[in-house]
């Protein structure tokens, strides 16, 4: 028997921002319904209302015509509504095992009932759920030792471990490889056959057209269209999201290529990076292509002093660097915009101004190390304007900004620092098409200013669209160097999957 979920005239405000304005939304069990929109359109906020994370909304929620008062996550879960958030590390407990995290909802429900936790039974149940989903991770492994992709799958396993009528997936494929995405879609299709309704938030339109039956387009806190996927094109979706036609996504860089700035010779770390060699010239955008788990993130972190170098060397402008810590990297003229922006790239509890000046606070320090707040505020305002950061003010907390605007803040802080080499690790992850274009233009402008840029991404279309040369990584090694204009996505994928 199918179940109809309806949200009617949902509105919600935050300080200085009306996030949702009388939004209607509905989904039928056994189907997948996509929710799309530019960053800040309100799609994640709408789903947080549905999952009980925001209680101060106005409007009504119905299940099969019966009004439900969902004002807490517990109330949502009691109605069979589960959510898997995009930022996986905020939803998992790293020092607990996979099994304990998978069965966390069940354990919490039984708290206070004076009953012992049967660990053997807990791991047996968790192992069964993981096996059913074909997730090859031991239930006794600690979550902190998992890859980003594995953490995502553990969260999905947790969501379906209890009775689930509607499952909200917020950017579920962002950390997944092609193979893992295919496996996720198998699971989604199985859940649909079991009668589970899937609400799918994603910026990857081809995936939406593959897995979903319906699509709701949001813009500026409102629902502007609800269509059958079969009756709409990807271009029409983009135009609905932006409220205008979409111009060419990738800018023409036209940067003058200078001398070699950075040389990496036989670089290895203790785990993933193995004998990597590459070079980078001023004004050049060099791609690091590869699937999830190829070693791109690990290489970026090693170059930034986050991970210890075991063999090899890094030479910058003819001088060998000692990259023992990120502090040494920054002092040497390196900047990193990391993949996990909320965990490593921004201070979510701090203001936009504090984040933008964090990497160069010395420039705003007066005598006796007091920070010149007036100068800090002025510079922050300039960057907010030039980068197009959508925020009520420079004093707004970064955690309240959309993903695309958070990413602009993560990039903006390094513009003040004025580094020589910029390392971007999956910079468009979880970012809408409009914000992506802004980020590409920022990177192009850095290249025009003579900066050397490393662009690491598993999105091969982005590698093709923005880079001059590309190194393909596989198994932690650089397997080939290609001139981007003389290759294609098929060849990049061939080498990314171990082709020789």
CSV table of C-alpha atoms in Angstrom, one decimal:
chain,number,residue,atom,x,y,z
A,1,UNK,CA,0.0,0.0,0.0
A,2,UNK,CA,1.5,3.3,-1.1
A,3,UNK,CA,1.9,6.3,1.2
A,4,UNK,CA,1.6,10.0,0.2
A,5,UNK,CA,3.8,12.6,2.0
A,6,UNK,CA,2.8,16.2,1.6
A,7,UNK,CA,4.2,19.5,2.8
A,8,UNK,CA,2.0,22.5,2.4
A,9,UNK,CA,2.9,26.2,2.6
A,10,UNK,CA,6.1,25.6,4.5
A,11,UNK,CA,7.8,28.9,5.5
A,12,UNK,CA,10.8,29.5,7.8
A,13,UNK,CA,13.0,32.4,8.7
A,14,UNK,CA,16.5,32.8,10.2
A,15,UNK,CA,18.1,36.0,11.4
A,16,UNK,CA,18.2,38.3,8.3
A,17,UNK,CA,17.1,35.5,5.9
A,18,UNK,CA,13.7,34.1,4.8
A,19,UNK,CA,14.8,30.7,3.8
A,20,UNK,CA,11.5,29.2,2.7
A,21,UNK,CA,8.3,31.0,1.5
A,22,UNK,CA,5.1,28.9,1.3
A,23,UNK,CA,6.7,25.9,-0.3
A,24,UNK,CA,4.5,22.9,-1.4
A,25,UNK,CA,6.1,19.5,-1.9
A,26,UNK,CA,4.8,16.0,-2.2
A,27,UNK,CA,6.3,12.5,-2.8
A,28,UNK,CA,4.8,9.0,-3.2
A,29,UNK,CA,6.3,6.0,-1.5
A,30,UNK,CA,8.0,3.6,-3.9
A,31,UNK,CA,9.3,6.5,-6.1
A,32,UNK,CA,12.4,8.7,-6.2
A,33,UNK,CA,11.7,12.5,-6.2
A,34,UNK,CA,14.6,14.9,-6.9
A,35,UNK,CA,14.9,18.3,-5.2
A,36,UNK,CA,17.2,20.7,-7.0
A,37,UNK,CA,18.1,24.3,-6.8
A,38,UNK,CA,21.1,26.6,-6.7
A,39,UNK,CA,23.0,26.8,-3.4
A,40,UNK,CA,20.8,28.8,-1.0
A,41,UNK,CA,17.6,27.9,-2.9
A,42,UNK,CA,16.2,26.3,0.3
A,43,UNK,CA,16.2,22.6,-0.7
A,44,UNK,CA,18.3,21.4,2.3
A,45,UNK,CA,16.3,23.7,4.6
A,46,UNK,CA,13.0,22.1,3.4
A,47,UNK,CA,14.4,18.7,4.1
A,48,UNK,CA,15.6,19.7,7.5
A,49,UNK,CA,12.0,20.8,8.3
A,50,UNK,CA,10.7,17.4,7.1
A,51,UNK,CA,13.3,15.5,9.2
A,52,UNK,CA,12.6,17.5,12.3
A,53,UNK,CA,15.8,19.5,12.5
A,54,UNK,CA,14.0,22.9,12.3
A,55,UNK,CA,11.0,23.2,14.6
A,56,UNK,CA,10.1,26.9,14.1
A,57,UNK,CA,8.5,26.6,10.6
A,58,UNK,CA,5.0,27.5,9.7
A,59,UNK,CA,2.9,25.3,7.4
A,60,UNK,CA,1.7,21.7,7.6
A,61,UNK,CA,3.0,18.2,6.9
A,62,UNK,CA,0.6,15.3,6.0
A,63,UNK,CA,1.0,11.5,5.7
A,64,UNK,CA,-1.9,10.0,3.8
A,65,UNK,CA,-3.9,13.0,4.5
A,66,UNK,CA,-3.3,12.9,8.3
A,67,UNK,CA,-1.6,16.0,9.7
A,68,UNK,CA,1.7,15.3,11.5
A,69,UNK,CA,3.4,17.5,14.0
A,70,UNK,CA,7.0,17.0,13.2
A,71,UNK,CA,9.2,19.3,15.3
A,72,UNK,CA,12.1,17.0,16.2
A,73,UNK,CA,14.2,14.3,14.6
A,74,UNK,CA,12.6,11.8,16.9
A,75,UNK,CA,9.1,12.8,15.7
A,76,UNK,CA,10.2,12.4,12.1
A,77,UNK,CA,11.8,9.0,12.7
A,78,UNK,CA,8.6,7.8,14.5
A,79,UNK,CA,6.8,8.5,11.2
A,80,UNK,CA,9.5,6.6,9.2
A,81,UNK,CA,11.3,9.6,7.9
A,82,UNK,CA,15.1,9.3,7.8
A,83,UNK,CA,17.7,11.6,6.5
A,84,UNK,CA,21.3,11.1,5.4
A,85,UNK,CA,23.2,14.4,5.5
A,86,UNK,CA,25.9,15.4,3.0
A,87,UNK,CA,28.4,16.2,5.7
A,88,UNK,CA,29.0,12.6,6.9
A,89,UNK,CA,31.5,13.3,9.7
A,90,UNK,CA,28.9,15.4,11.6
A,91,UNK,CA,26.5,12.5,11.7
A,92,UNK,CA,28.9,9.6,12.7
A,93,UNK,CA,30.7,9.0,15.9
A,94,UNK,CA,34.3,8.4,14.9
A,95,UNK,CA,35.5,6.5,18.0
A,96,UNK,CA,32.7,3.9,17.8
A,97,UNK,CA,32.6,0.9,15.5
A,98,UNK,CA,30.8,0.6,12.2
A,99,UNK,CA,28.3,-1.7,13.8
A,100,UNK,CA,27.6,0.7,16.7
A,101,UNK,CA,27.1,3.5,14.2
A,102,UNK,CA,24.8,1.4,12.0
A,103,UNK,CA,22.6,0.4,15.0
A,104,UNK,CA,22.8,3.7,16.8
A,105,UNK,CA,19.1,4.6,16.2
A,106,UNK,CA,18.1,1.2,17.7
A,107,UNK,CA,20.5,1.7,20.7
A,108,UNK,CA,19.2,5.2,21.4
A,109,UNK,CA,15.6,4.1,21.4
A,110,UNK,CA,16.3,1.5,24.1
A,111,UNK,CA,18.3,3.9,26.3
A,112,UNK,CA,16.8,4.3,29.8
A,113,UNK,CA,15.1,0.9,29.6
A,114,UNK,CA,17.6,-0.7,32.0
A,115,UNK,CA,18.6,-3.4,29.5
A,116,UNK,CA,22.1,-4.6,28.6
A,117,UNK,CA,23.5,-4.0,25.1
A,118,UNK,CA,24.1,-7.4,23.5
A,119,UNK,CA,27.2,-6.6,21.6
A,120,UNK,CA,27.3,-9.9,19.7
A,121,UNK,CA,23.7,-9.5,18.6
A,122,UNK,CA,24.3,-5.8,17.7
A,123,UNK,CA,27.2,-6.8,15.4
A,124,UNK,CA,25.3,-9.7,13.9
A,125,UNK,CA,22.4,-7.4,12.9
A,126,UNK,CA,24.8,-4.7,11.6
A,127,UNK,CA,26.7,-7.3,9.6
A,128,UNK,CA,23.5,-8.6,8.1
A,129,UNK,CA,22.4,-5.1,7.0
A,130,UNK,CA,25.9,-4.3,5.6
A,131,UNK,CA,25.9,-7.6,3.7
A,132,UNK,CA,22.4,-7.1,2.3
A,133,UNK,CA,23.6,-3.7,0.9
A,134,UNK,CA,26.9,-5.4,-0.3
A,135,UNK,CA,29.0,-3.0,1.8
A,136,UNK,CA,32.4,-4.7,2.3
A,137,UNK,CA,33.3,-3.2,5.7
A,138,UNK,CA,33.7,-5.1,8.9
A,139,UNK,CA,31.1,-4.1,11.6
A,140,UNK,CA,34.0,-4.0,14.1
A,141,UNK,CA,36.1,-1.5,12.3
A,142,UNK,CA,36.3,2.0,13.8
A,143,UNK,CA,34.5,4.7,11.8
A,144,UNK,CA,37.5,7.1,12.1
A,145,UNK,CA,39.5,4.6,9.9
A,146,UNK,CA,37.0,4.5,7.1
A,147,UNK,CA,37.2,6.4,3.8
A,148,UNK,CA,34.7,9.2,3.0
A,149,UNK,CA,32.8,6.9,0.7
A,150,UNK,CA,32.6,4.1,3.3
A,151,UNK,CA,31.3,6.6,5.9
A,152,UNK,CA,28.5,7.6,3.4
A,153,UNK,CA,27.4,4.0,3.0
A,154,UNK,CA,27.4,3.4,6.7
A,155,UNK,CA,25.0,6.3,7.2
A,156,UNK,CA,22.7,4.9,4.5
A,157,UNK,CA,22.9,1.5,6.3
A,158,UNK,CA,21.9,3.2,9.6
A,159,UNK,CA,18.9,4.9,7.9
A,160,UNK,CA,17.5,1.7,6.6
A,161,UNK,CA,18.2,-0.3,9.8
A,162,UNK,CA,14.9,0.9,11.3
A,163,UNK,CA,11.5,1.1,9.7
A,164,UNK,CA,11.9,3.6,6.9
A,165,UNK,CA,9.0,4.9,4.8
A,166,UNK,CA,10.8,7.9,3.3
A,167,UNK,CA,14.6,8.3,3.0
A,168,UNK,CA,16.1,11.7,2.3
A,169,UNK,CA,19.5,11.6,0.6
A,170,UNK,CA,21.4,14.9,0.6
A,171,UNK,CA,24.1,14.8,-2.0
A,172,UNK,CA,24.7,11.1,-1.4
A,173,UNK,CA,27.0,10.5,-4.4
A,174,UNK,CA,29.3,13.5,-3.8
A,175,UNK,CA,32.0,11.3,-2.1
A,176,UNK,CA,31.4,8.1,-4.1
A,177,UNK,CA,33.3,6.7,-7.1
A,178,UNK,CA,31.5,5.6,-10.2
A,179,UNK,CA,31.4,2.0,-9.0
A,180,UNK,CA,30.1,3.0,-5.6
A,181,UNK,CA,27.5,5.3,-7.1
A,182,UNK,CA,26.3,2.4,-9.3
A,183,UNK,CA,26.0,0.3,-6.1
A,184,UNK,CA,24.1,3.1,-4.3
A,185,UNK,CA,21.6,3.2,-7.2
A,186,UNK,CA,21.1,-0.5,-6.9
A,187,UNK,CA,20.2,0.0,-3.3
A,188,UNK,CA,17.9,2.9,-4.1
A,189,UNK,CA,16.1,0.8,-6.7
A,190,UNK,CA,15.7,-2.0,-4.1
A,191,UNK,CA,14.3,0.4,-1.5
A,192,UNK,CA,11.8,1.7,-4.1
A,193,UNK,CA,10.7,-1.8,-4.8
A,194,UNK,CA,10.2,-2.3,-1.0
A,195,UNK,CA,7.9,0.8,-1.0
A,196,UNK,CA,10.3,3.3,0.4
A,197,UNK,CA,10.0,6.8,-1.0
A,198,UNK,CA,13.4,8.4,-1.9
A,199,UNK,CA,13.9,12.2,-1.8
A,200,UNK,CA,17.1,12.8,-3.7
A,201,UNK,CA,19.0,16.1,-3.4
A,202,UNK,CA,21.8,16.4,-5.9
A,203,UNK,CA,23.6,18.8,-8.2
A,204,UNK,CA,24.5,16.0,-10.6
A,205,UNK,CA,21.7,16.2,-13.1
A,206,UNK,CA,22.6,13.0,-15.1
A,207,UNK,CA,22.1,11.0,-11.9
A,208,UNK,CA,18.7,12.6,-11.2
A,209,UNK,CA,17.6,11.7,-14.8
A,210,UNK,CA,18.8,8.1,-14.2
A,211,UNK,CA,17.3,7.4,-10.8
A,212,UNK,CA,14.3,9.7,-10.3
A,213,UNK,CA,10.7,9.8,-11.5
A,214,UNK,CA,9.8,13.4,-10.4
A,215,UNK,CA,11.7,16.6,-9.9
A,216,UNK,CA,11.0,19.7,-7.9
A,217,UNK,CA,13.0,22.8,-8.8
A,218,UNK,CA,13.5,25.5,-6.1
A,219,UNK,CA,14.8,29.0,-6.4
A,220,UNK,CA,15.1,31.8,-3.7
A,221,UNK,CA,13.2,29.8,-1.1
A,222,UNK,CA,10.3,28.9,-3.3
A,223,UNK,CA,9.2,25.9,-5.4
A,224,UNK,CA,9.1,27.1,-9.0
A,225,UNK,CA,8.3,23.8,-10.8
A,226,UNK,CA,7.4,20.2,-10.2
A,227,UNK,CA,7.6,18.0,-13.2
A,228,UNK,CA,7.9,14.4,-14.3
A,229,UNK,CA,11.6,13.7,-15.1
A,230,UNK,CA,10.5,12.2,-18.5
A,231,UNK,CA,8.9,15.5,-19.5
A,232,UNK,CA,11.8,17.9,-18.8
A,233,UNK,CA,15.3,18.4,-20.2
A,234,UNK,CA,18.5,19.0,-18.2
A,235,UNK,CA,18.8,22.5,-19.8
A,236,UNK,CA,15.3,23.3,-18.7
A,237,UNK,CA,16.2,22.2,-15.1
A,238,UNK,CA,19.3,24.5,-15.1
A,239,UNK,CA,17.3,27.4,-16.4
A,240,UNK,CA,14.6,26.8,-13.7
A,241,UNK,CA,17.3,26.8,-11.0
A,242,UNK,CA,19.0,30.0,-12.2
A,243,UNK,CA,15.9,31.9,-13.5
A,244,UNK,CA,17.9,32.5,-16.7
A,245,UNK,CA,19.6,30.7,-19.5
A,246,UNK,CA,23.0,29.1,-18.7
A,247,UNK,CA,26.0,30.5,-20.6
A,248,UNK,CA,29.2,28.5,-21.2
A,249,UNK,CA,30.2,26.9,-17.9
A,250,UNK,CA,34.0,27.1,-18.2
A,251,UNK,CA,35.8,30.4,-18.7
A,252,UNK,CA,38.5,31.1,-21.3
A,253,UNK,CA,41.6,31.3,-19.1
A,254,UNK,CA,44.1,33.0,-21.5
A,255,UNK,CA,46.9,33.0,-18.9
A,256,UNK,CA,50.5,33.5,-19.8
A,257,UNK,CA,52.4,30.3,-18.9
A,258,UNK,CA,55.7,31.2,-17.1
A,259,UNK,CA,58.6,29.3,-15.5
A,260,UNK,CA,58.4,26.2,-13.3
A,261,UNK,CA,57.3,27.1,-9.8
A,262,UNK,CA,56.8,23.8,-8.1
A,263,UNK,CA,58.6,20.4,-8.7
A,264,UNK,CA,57.6,17.2,-6.9
A,265,UNK,CA,60.2,14.5,-7.2
A,266,UNK,CA,59.5,10.9,-6.1
A,267,UNK,CA,57.1,11.9,-3.3
A,268,UNK,CA,55.7,9.2,-1.0
A,269,UNK,CA,53.9,9.3,2.3
A,270,UNK,CA,53.5,6.4,4.8
A,271,UNK,CA,50.2,5.2,3.3
A,272,UNK,CA,48.6,6.2,0.0
A,273,UNK,CA,51.0,8.4,-2.0
A,274,UNK,CA,53.7,6.4,-3.9
A,275,UNK,CA,56.6,7.9,-5.8
A,276,UNK,CA,54.7,10.8,-7.3
A,277,UNK,CA,56.5,13.2,-9.6
A,278,UNK,CA,55.0,16.3,-11.3
A,279,UNK,CA,55.8,19.9,-12.1
A,280,UNK,CA,53.8,23.1,-12.2
A,281,UNK,CA,54.4,26.4,-14.0
A,282,UNK,CA,53.2,30.0,-13.2
A,283,UNK,CA,49.8,30.7,-14.7
A,284,UNK,CA,49.2,27.0,-15.3
A,285,UNK,CA,46.2,25.0,-14.1
A,286,UNK,CA,47.3,21.3,-13.7
A,287,UNK,CA,44.7,18.6,-13.1
A,288,UNK,CA,45.0,15.7,-10.8
A,289,UNK,CA,42.4,13.2,-12.2
A,290,UNK,CA,41.4,9.9,-10.8
A,291,UNK,CA,38.5,8.1,-9.2
A,292,UNK,CA,37.6,8.3,-5.5
A,293,UNK,CA,40.4,6.6,-3.5
A,294,UNK,CA,43.1,7.1,-6.2
A,295,UNK,CA,45.2,9.2,-3.8
A,296,UNK,CA,44.4,12.8,-4.9
A,297,UNK,CA,43.3,14.1,-1.5
A,298,UNK,CA,46.3,12.3,0.2
A,299,UNK,CA,48.7,13.9,-2.3
A,300,UNK,CA,47.2,17.4,-1.8
A,301,UNK,CA,47.5,17.0,2.0
A,302,UNK,CA,51.1,15.8,1.7
A,303,UNK,CA,52.0,18.8,-0.4
A,304,UNK,CA,50.4,21.0,2.3
A,305,UNK,CA,52.4,19.5,5.2
A,306,UNK,CA,49.4,17.8,6.7
A,307,UNK,CA,50.9,14.3,6.1
A,308,UNK,CA,54.5,13.4,6.6
A,309,UNK,CA,56.8,12.9,3.6
A,310,UNK,CA,58.7,9.6,3.8
A,311,UNK,CA,60.6,9.8,0.6
A,312,UNK,CA,61.1,12.4,-2.2
A,313,UNK,CA,61.2,16.1,-2.2
A,314,UNK,CA,59.2,19.3,-3.0
A,315,UNK,CA,61.1,22.1,-4.7
A,316,UNK,CA,59.6,25.6,-5.1
A,317,UNK,CA,61.3,28.3,-7.2
A,318,UNK,CA,64.5,26.3,-7.0
A,319,UNK,CA,64.4,25.9,-3.2
A,320,UNK,CA,63.8,22.6,-1.4
A,321,UNK,CA,60.9,22.9,1.0
A,322,UNK,CA,60.6,21.5,4.5
A,323,UNK,CA,56.9,20.7,4.7
A,324,UNK,CA,56.6,19.4,8.3
A,325,UNK,CA,53.3,21.2,9.1
A,326,UNK,CA,50.6,23.2,7.2
A,327,UNK,CA,52.2,26.3,8.9
A,328,UNK,CA,55.4,25.6,7.0
A,329,UNK,CA,53.4,25.2,3.7
A,330,UNK,CA,51.7,28.5,4.2
A,331,UNK,CA,55.0,30.3,5.0
A,332,UNK,CA,56.4,28.8,1.8
A,333,UNK,CA,53.6,30.2,-0.4
A,334,UNK,CA,51.2,27.2,-0.6
A,335,UNK,CA,47.4,27.3,-0.1
A,336,UNK,CA,45.0,24.4,0.1
A,337,UNK,CA,41.2,24.5,-0.3
A,338,UNK,CA,40.3,21.0,1.1
A,339,UNK,CA,37.7,18.5,0.0
A,340,UNK,CA,35.9,18.5,3.3
A,341,UNK,CA,35.3,22.2,3.7
A,342,UNK,CA,33.1,22.1,6.9
A,343,UNK,CA,35.7,19.9,8.7
A,344,UNK,CA,38.9,21.3,7.4
A,345,UNK,CA,38.4,24.4,5.2
A,346,UNK,CA,36.2,26.8,7.3
A,347,UNK,CA,35.4,27.7,10.9
A,348,UNK,CA,31.7,27.0,10.9
A,349,UNK,CA,30.9,28.7,14.2
A,350,UNK,CA,32.8,31.9,13.3
A,351,UNK,CA,31.7,34.8,11.2
A,352,UNK,CA,32.3,35.3,7.5
A,353,UNK,CA,34.8,38.1,8.3
A,354,UNK,CA,36.8,36.0,10.7
A,355,UNK,CA,37.0,33.1,8.2
A,356,UNK,CA,38.1,35.4,5.3
A,357,UNK,CA,41.0,36.8,7.3
A,358,UNK,CA,42.0,33.7,9.2
A,359,UNK,CA,44.8,32.7,7.0
A,360,UNK,CA,46.4,36.2,7.0
A,361,UNK,CA,45.5,37.6,10.4
A,362,UNK,CA,49.0,39.1,10.8
A,363,UNK,CA,48.1,41.6,8.1
A,364,UNK,CA,45.4,43.0,10.4
A,365,UNK,CA,47.3,42.9,13.6
A,366,UNK,CA,48.4,46.2,15.2
A,367,UNK,CA,51.0,46.8,17.9
A,368,UNK,CA,50.9,44.3,20.8
A,369,UNK,CA,49.1,41.9,18.4
A,370,UNK,CA,45.7,43.5,18.7
A,371,UNK,CA,43.5,42.8,15.6
A,372,UNK,CA,42.4,45.9,13.6
A,373,UNK,CA,38.7,44.9,13.4
A,374,UNK,CA,37.9,47.9,11.2
A,375,UNK,CA,40.5,46.9,8.6
A,376,UNK,CA,39.4,43.3,8.9
A,377,UNK,CA,35.8,44.2,8.3
A,378,UNK,CA,36.6,46.5,5.4
A,379,UNK,CA,38.6,43.7,3.6
A,380,UNK,CA,35.9,41.2,4.3
A,381,UNK,CA,33.3,43.4,2.7
A,382,UNK,CA,35.4,43.9,-0.4
A,383,UNK,CA,35.8,40.1,-0.8
A,384,UNK,CA,32.1,39.4,-0.2
A,385,UNK,CA,31.3,41.8,-3.0
A,386,UNK,CA,34.1,40.7,-5.4
A,387,UNK,CA,33.4,36.9,-4.8
A,388,UNK,CA,29.6,37.3,-4.9
A,389,UNK,CA,29.2,35.7,-1.5
A,390,UNK,CA,25.5,35.6,-0.5
A,391,UNK,CA,25.4,36.5,3.2
A,392,UNK,CA,23.2,38.9,5.3
A,393,UNK,CA,26.5,40.6,6.5
A,394,UNK,CA,30.1,40.0,7.1
A,395,UNK,CA,29.2,39.1,10.8
A,396,UNK,CA,26.9,36.2,9.8
A,397,UNK,CA,28.1,32.7,10.9
A,398,UNK,CA,29.5,30.6,8.1
A,399,UNK,CA,27.5,27.6,9.2
A,400,UNK,CA,24.3,29.4,8.0
A,401,UNK,CA,25.6,29.9,4.5
A,402,UNK,CA,24.8,27.6,1.6
A,403,UNK,CA,27.5,25.1,0.4
A,404,UNK,CA,28.5,27.2,-2.6
A,405,UNK,CA,28.9,30.3,-0.5
A,406,UNK,CA,30.9,28.4,2.2
A,407,UNK,CA,33.2,27.2,-0.6
A,408,UNK,CA,33.7,30.8,-1.8
A,409,UNK,CA,34.7,31.7,1.8
A,410,UNK,CA,37.1,28.8,1.9
A,411,UNK,CA,38.7,30.1,-1.3
A,412,UNK,CA,38.5,33.8,-0.4
A,413,UNK,CA,40.7,33.5,2.7
A,414,UNK,CA,43.6,32.5,0.6
A,415,UNK,CA,43.2,35.4,-1.8
A,416,UNK,CA,44.2,37.8,1.0
A,417,UNK,CA,47.2,35.5,1.9
A,418,UNK,CA,48.4,35.8,-1.8
A,419,UNK,CA,50.0,32.4,-2.2
A,420,UNK,CA,52.1,31.3,-5.1
A,421,UNK,CA,50.6,27.8,-5.5
A,422,UNK,CA,46.9,27.1,-5.0
A,423,UNK,CA,45.8,23.5,-4.4
A,424,UNK,CA,42.1,22.8,-5.0
A,425,UNK,CA,40.8,19.4,-3.8
A,426,UNK,CA,37.3,18.7,-5.3
A,427,UNK,CA,36.4,22.4,-5.1
A,428,UNK,CA,32.9,22.0,-6.7
A,429,UNK,CA,31.7,19.1,-4.5
A,430,UNK,CA,28.1,19.8,-3.4
A,431,UNK,CA,28.0,23.1,-5.3
A,432,UNK,CA,25.3,24.1,-7.8
A,433,UNK,CA,25.9,25.0,-11.5
A,434,UNK,CA,25.8,28.7,-10.9
A,435,UNK,CA,28.3,28.7,-8.0
A,436,UNK,CA,30.5,26.3,-10.0
A,437,UNK,CA,30.8,28.8,-12.7
A,438,UNK,CA,31.8,31.5,-10.2
A,439,UNK,CA,34.5,29.1,-8.7
A,440,UNK,CA,35.9,28.3,-12.2
A,441,UNK,CA,36.2,32.1,-12.9
A,442,UNK,CA,38.0,32.6,-9.6
A,443,UNK,CA,40.5,29.9,-10.5
A,444,UNK,CA,40.9,31.3,-14.0
A,445,UNK,CA,41.6,34.7,-12.6
A,446,UNK,CA,44.2,33.3,-10.2
A,447,UNK,CA,46.0,31.8,-13.3
A,448,UNK,CA,45.8,35.1,-15.1
A,449,UNK,CA,47.5,36.7,-12.1
A,450,UNK,CA,50.4,34.3,-12.6
A,451,UNK,CA,49.5,31.8,-9.8
A,452,UNK,CA,50.3,28.1,-10.2
A,453,UNK,CA,47.2,25.9,-9.6
A,454,UNK,CA,46.6,22.2,-8.9
A,455,UNK,CA,43.0,21.1,-9.6
A,456,UNK,CA,42.2,17.7,-8.1
A,457,UNK,CA,38.9,16.2,-9.1
A,458,UNK,CA,37.1,13.0,-9.9
A,459,UNK,CA,34.8,15.1,-12.2
A,460,UNK,CA,36.5,14.4,-15.5
A,461,UNK,CA,34.4,17.0,-17.4
A,462,UNK,CA,35.8,19.7,-15.0
A,463,UNK,CA,39.4,18.5,-15.6
A,464,UNK,CA,38.8,18.8,-19.3
A,465,UNK,CA,37.1,22.2,-19.0
A,466,UNK,CA,39.6,24.1,-16.8
A,467,UNK,CA,43.1,22.6,-16.9
A,468,UNK,CA,46.2,22.9,-19.2
A,469,UNK,CA,47.8,19.6,-18.3
A,470,UNK,CA,46.6,16.6,-16.4
A,471,UNK,CA,48.3,13.9,-14.3
A,472,UNK,CA,46.1,10.8,-13.8
A,473,UNK,CA,46.4,9.0,-10.4
A,474,UNK,CA,45.7,5.4,-9.8
A,475,UNK,CA,46.6,3.5,-6.7
A,476,UNK,CA,48.5,6.5,-5.3
A,477,UNK,CA,50.7,6.8,-8.3
A,478,UNK,CA,50.9,9.2,-11.2
A,479,UNK,CA,50.4,6.8,-14.2
A,480,UNK,CA,50.5,9.3,-17.1
A,481,UNK,CA,50.8,13.0,-17.9
A,482,UNK,CA,48.6,14.3,-20.6
A,483,UNK,CA,48.1,17.7,-22.4
A,484,UNK,CA,44.4,18.3,-21.7
A,485,UNK,CA,43.6,19.8,-25.1
A,486,UNK,CA,44.9,16.6,-26.7
A,487,UNK,CA,43.0,14.1,-24.6
A,488,UNK,CA,39.3,13.3,-23.8
A,489,UNK,CA,37.2,12.0,-20.9
A,490,UNK,CA,37.3,8.5,-22.2
A,491,UNK,CA,41.1,8.4,-22.2
A,492,UNK,CA,41.2,9.9,-18.7
A,493,UNK,CA,38.7,7.3,-17.4
A,494,UNK,CA,40.8,4.5,-19.1
A,495,UNK,CA,43.9,5.5,-17.1
A,496,UNK,CA,41.9,6.3,-14.0
A,497,UNK,CA,40.6,2.7,-13.9
A,498,UNK,CA,44.1,1.1,-14.2
A,499,UNK,CA,44.4,1.0,-18.0
A,500,UNK,CA,47.9,0.8,-19.5
